[in-house]
Amino acid sequence: MATIEEALEIERLERDIFRGASTETQLPRTFGGQVAAQALVSAVRTVEPEYQVHSLHGYFLRPGNPLEPTVYLVDRIREGRSFCTRRVTGVQNGEAIFTMSASFHIGDEGPEHQDEMPTVPPPDNLPDAATSMSPERLWAMREWEHWDIRTVPQEEVDRREGLAAQQQVWFRYRHPLPNDPLFHVCTLAYMSDMTLLGSSKVPHLDEPTQNASLDHAMWFLRPFHADDWLLYDQQSPSAGFGRALTAGRIWNQRGELVAIVVQEGLIRTFRDTKTESFPPGTN
């Protein structure tokens, strides 16, 4: 399957128009993380190198066709001394499939604090999903064979009282990545859409549902490397009316909080066996 370098490949067609590559996939819809990451790469190409991504907010508007490339139109909304803002629209066949606002900051100095990292088993103590998944789930690991994903067993999750649904996942890219902070940010944007909606299914494992990402927001808080182990501490505070809200905090192994993600997704009761049910993370 595609490497992350291939998944994030962007061709510049005009000053603010880009085309993202289509990559080999088993999914019936374009993976939402790839669309968001390609949109972010397009935005990054239009800002000066001293600016770093600090947040993005995106909406998945229509299903993407994974066999076709996506064109990204970038609007330069704001050019400031400390911040700049870009709006990106992903288009296929003349229709918008994704829209995103991304904000960039040159960085500054100020007070610092962060929450404590949950206490969970280290990744080396957990089985690699590629070797431990049931046969019916192994297709998912082939789709993301370049990622090492290790889910903390529910009995070992560091639980917080009163939370409706929790899930904790260690992950890293299996191969060394370029030493470019923005590349790691875009890689994490790709990965952040993976497994998060699954946290809403923890209390409903036996209930068939049709799932898809609806919107996605991220805040990048501290530097990190996506080819080092990261802990994705996930929860779903609410589900109802065919939608689920999910949130995730991402930590490195040193206990530094590096990113926060919030996503709402479709989690609709599966009513028609002829209707395609596609995995969380597809848009």
XYZ file of C-alpha atoms in Angstrom:
283
model
C 0.000 0.000 0.000
C 1.021 3.659 -0.292
C 3.753 5.060 1.919
C 3.043 8.303 3.758
C 5.365 10.094 1.340
C 3.182 8.885 -1.555
C -0.054 9.678 0.310
C 1.071 13.271 0.934
C 2.413 13.878 -2.566
C 1.181 17.219 -3.924
C 1.678 18.725 -7.374
C 1.544 22.498 -7.790
C -0.638 23.439 -10.762
C -0.829 27.186 -10.145
C 0.301 29.602 -7.425
C -2.499 28.500 -5.070
C -3.863 25.403 -6.855
C -2.550 21.924 -6.084
C -3.356 18.367 -7.031
C -3.079 15.487 -4.571
C -2.123 12.042 -5.747
C -4.569 9.147 -5.682
C -3.002 6.094 -4.069
C -3.635 2.362 -3.953
C -6.356 1.539 -1.458
C -8.894 -1.108 -0.491
C -11.352 1.511 0.782
C -14.526 2.362 -1.155
C -14.170 6.033 -0.182
C -11.114 8.244 0.042
C -9.609 8.004 3.516
C -10.508 11.201 5.357
C -7.060 11.512 6.919
C -5.467 11.582 3.479
C -7.760 14.363 2.255
C -7.117 16.436 5.397
C -3.369 15.854 5.219
C -3.136 16.709 1.511
C -5.158 19.871 2.137
C -2.749 20.800 4.922
C 0.289 20.161 2.719
C -1.270 22.474 0.124
C -1.743 25.205 2.735
C 1.827 24.744 4.006
C 3.153 25.339 0.477
C 1.709 28.873 0.530
C 3.240 30.159 3.793
C 6.757 31.290 4.656
C 8.954 28.698 6.429
C 9.043 30.593 9.740
C 5.323 29.859 10.254
C 4.291 26.565 11.854
C 0.827 24.972 11.789
C -0.929 25.358 15.138
C -4.519 24.414 14.256
C -6.857 23.168 11.556
C -10.631 22.805 11.281
C -12.115 20.742 8.457
C -15.450 19.436 7.181
C -15.944 16.341 5.039
C -18.671 17.405 2.608
C -18.969 14.535 0.149
C -17.472 11.069 -0.282
C -14.219 11.162 -2.205
C -13.418 8.785 -5.057
C -10.116 7.078 -4.147
C -9.380 6.339 -7.819
C -9.276 10.031 -8.738
C -6.870 12.782 -7.661
C -8.207 15.689 -5.616
C -7.547 19.327 -6.553
C -6.961 21.750 -3.666
C -7.763 25.446 -3.984
C -6.015 27.620 -1.376
C -7.280 31.058 -0.316
C -4.819 33.335 1.496
C -7.208 34.681 4.129
C -4.759 36.508 6.380
C -1.098 37.532 6.368
C -0.048 38.809 9.797
C 3.200 39.393 11.606
C 2.610 36.494 14.023
C -0.261 34.547 12.436
C -1.444 33.692 8.956
C -4.569 31.818 7.872
C -5.404 29.688 4.867
C -8.696 28.239 3.641
C -8.454 25.110 1.478
C -11.178 23.455 -0.602
C -10.697 19.939 -1.941
C -12.495 19.371 -5.255
C -13.335 16.315 -7.355
C -15.375 16.522 -10.579
C -16.206 20.163 -9.928
C -17.675 19.520 -6.457
C -16.198 20.330 -3.067
C -15.568 17.183 -1.025
C -13.648 18.843 1.829
C -13.064 22.303 3.223
C -10.532 23.338 5.842
C -9.188 26.407 7.608
C -5.596 26.211 8.842
C -3.818 28.704 11.072
C -0.060 29.236 11.286
C 2.012 30.937 14.014
C 5.647 31.958 14.197
C 5.777 30.960 17.892
C 6.288 33.072 20.981
C 7.031 32.863 24.715
C 4.492 32.661 27.530
C 3.271 30.608 30.517
C 3.310 26.828 30.153
C 1.280 23.958 31.627
C -0.192 20.630 30.520
C -2.226 17.693 31.820
C -0.507 14.529 32.986
C -0.183 11.634 30.590
C -2.377 8.600 31.378
C -0.667 5.589 32.930
C -0.874 2.790 30.370
C 1.255 -0.225 29.405
C 4.215 0.759 27.212
C 3.870 -0.115 23.528
C 6.560 -2.805 23.673
C 4.313 -4.727 26.090
C 1.420 -4.788 23.608
C 1.000 -6.908 20.469
C 1.416 -5.379 17.037
C -2.050 -5.180 15.462
C -0.623 -6.541 12.210
C 0.096 -9.865 13.940
C -2.707 -9.997 16.506
C -5.882 -9.006 14.658
C -8.588 -11.474 13.753
C -8.613 -12.560 10.076
C -11.718 -10.486 9.312
C -9.942 -7.350 10.546
C -6.557 -7.948 8.918
C -7.630 -6.124 5.752
C -7.547 -2.884 7.783
C -3.937 -3.471 8.784
C -2.997 -4.135 5.175
C -4.477 -0.728 4.308
C -2.166 0.884 6.881
C 0.672 -1.634 6.811
C 3.278 1.115 7.247
C 1.836 2.034 10.666
C 2.510 0.171 13.896
C -0.766 0.387 15.848
C -1.151 -1.169 19.314
C -4.441 -0.837 21.190
C -4.406 -0.880 24.987
C -6.753 -3.674 26.196
C -9.918 -2.279 27.763
C -9.039 -3.831 31.127
C -5.761 -1.848 31.136
C -7.149 1.522 29.989
C -6.382 4.325 32.462
C -10.012 5.158 33.195
C -11.383 8.496 34.294
C -14.580 8.440 36.304
C -17.756 9.514 34.551
C -16.529 9.135 30.965
C -18.924 7.243 28.694
C -16.377 5.664 26.331
C -12.583 5.485 26.371
C -9.917 3.949 24.162
C -6.128 4.265 24.178
C -3.901 3.451 21.226
C -0.128 3.592 20.730
C 0.978 4.268 17.168
C 4.011 5.236 15.100
C 5.107 5.205 11.495
C 7.219 2.099 10.970
C 9.921 3.719 8.826
C 12.216 6.752 9.372
C 10.648 9.987 8.157
C 12.295 13.177 6.844
C 13.614 15.477 9.549
C 11.118 18.215 8.704
C 8.714 19.306 11.504
C 5.986 20.242 9.022
C 6.151 16.815 7.402
C 5.565 15.224 10.809
C 2.622 17.577 11.427
C 1.026 16.596 8.103
C 1.714 12.927 8.838
C -0.063 13.252 12.184
C -3.005 14.970 10.469
C -3.250 11.854 8.276
C -3.024 9.481 11.227
C -5.336 11.427 13.541
C -8.413 10.329 11.580
C -7.512 6.672 12.149
C -9.098 4.821 15.121
C -10.612 7.959 16.731
C -14.219 7.353 15.697
C -13.753 3.796 16.931
C -13.743 5.115 20.513
C -17.471 5.815 20.112
C -18.040 2.133 19.347
C -16.505 0.848 22.593
C -19.883 0.628 24.423
C -21.631 -0.650 21.255
C -19.292 -3.298 19.839
C -22.091 -5.660 18.865
C -24.230 -3.036 17.135
C -23.657 -2.795 13.346
C -23.252 0.821 12.258
C -22.359 2.845 9.191
C -19.461 5.121 10.133
C -17.775 8.126 8.544
C -15.913 11.265 9.567
C -17.996 14.445 9.396
C -15.675 17.132 10.718
C -12.198 17.241 12.199
C -10.249 19.759 14.268
C -6.648 19.619 15.527
C -4.365 21.740 17.666
C -0.615 21.148 17.480
C 0.912 21.992 20.848
C 4.535 20.819 20.940
C 7.093 19.352 18.516
C 7.046 15.583 17.949
C 8.118 12.859 15.551
C 5.452 10.659 13.964
C 7.996 7.824 13.568
C 8.357 7.689 17.381
C 5.716 6.153 19.636
C 2.715 8.392 20.339
C -0.177 7.619 22.678
C -3.642 8.490 21.364
C -5.869 8.865 24.450
C -9.415 8.846 23.057
C -12.896 9.333 24.432
C -16.435 9.760 23.139
C -18.450 12.006 25.470
C -21.688 11.677 23.533
C -23.444 9.736 20.789
C -26.982 10.175 19.526
C -29.128 10.995 16.494
C -26.766 9.032 14.253
C -23.688 11.070 15.225
C -20.896 10.631 17.757
C -18.536 13.241 19.196
C -15.007 12.040 19.866
C -11.865 13.663 21.240
C -8.269 12.574 21.539
C -5.125 13.778 23.261
C -1.793 12.729 21.760
C 1.318 12.298 23.910
C 4.905 11.324 23.184
C 6.737 8.799 25.343
C 8.296 11.587 27.414
C 4.826 12.519 28.625
C 4.588 15.713 26.560
C 1.128 16.600 25.249
C 1.799 17.249 21.550
C -1.664 17.526 19.969
C -5.410 17.492 20.644
C -8.063 16.286 18.198
C -11.848 16.672 18.193
C -14.022 14.932 15.630
C -17.699 14.337 15.019
C -18.595 11.305 12.976
C -21.513 9.475 11.497
C -22.399 6.413 13.570
C -25.730 5.471 12.081
C -27.569 2.235 12.844
C -26.971 -0.137 9.960
C -30.420 -0.639 8.492
C -29.942 -1.937 4.943
C -27.624 -4.864 4.268
C -27.232 -3.660 0.686
C -25.931 -0.283 1.860
C -22.176 -0.077 2.039
C -20.771 0.168 5.563
C -17.330 1.713 5.386
C -14.739 1.926 8.180
C -14.189 4.887 10.542
C -11.887 7.376 8.921
C -13.394 7.265 5.440
C -15.268 10.372 4.386
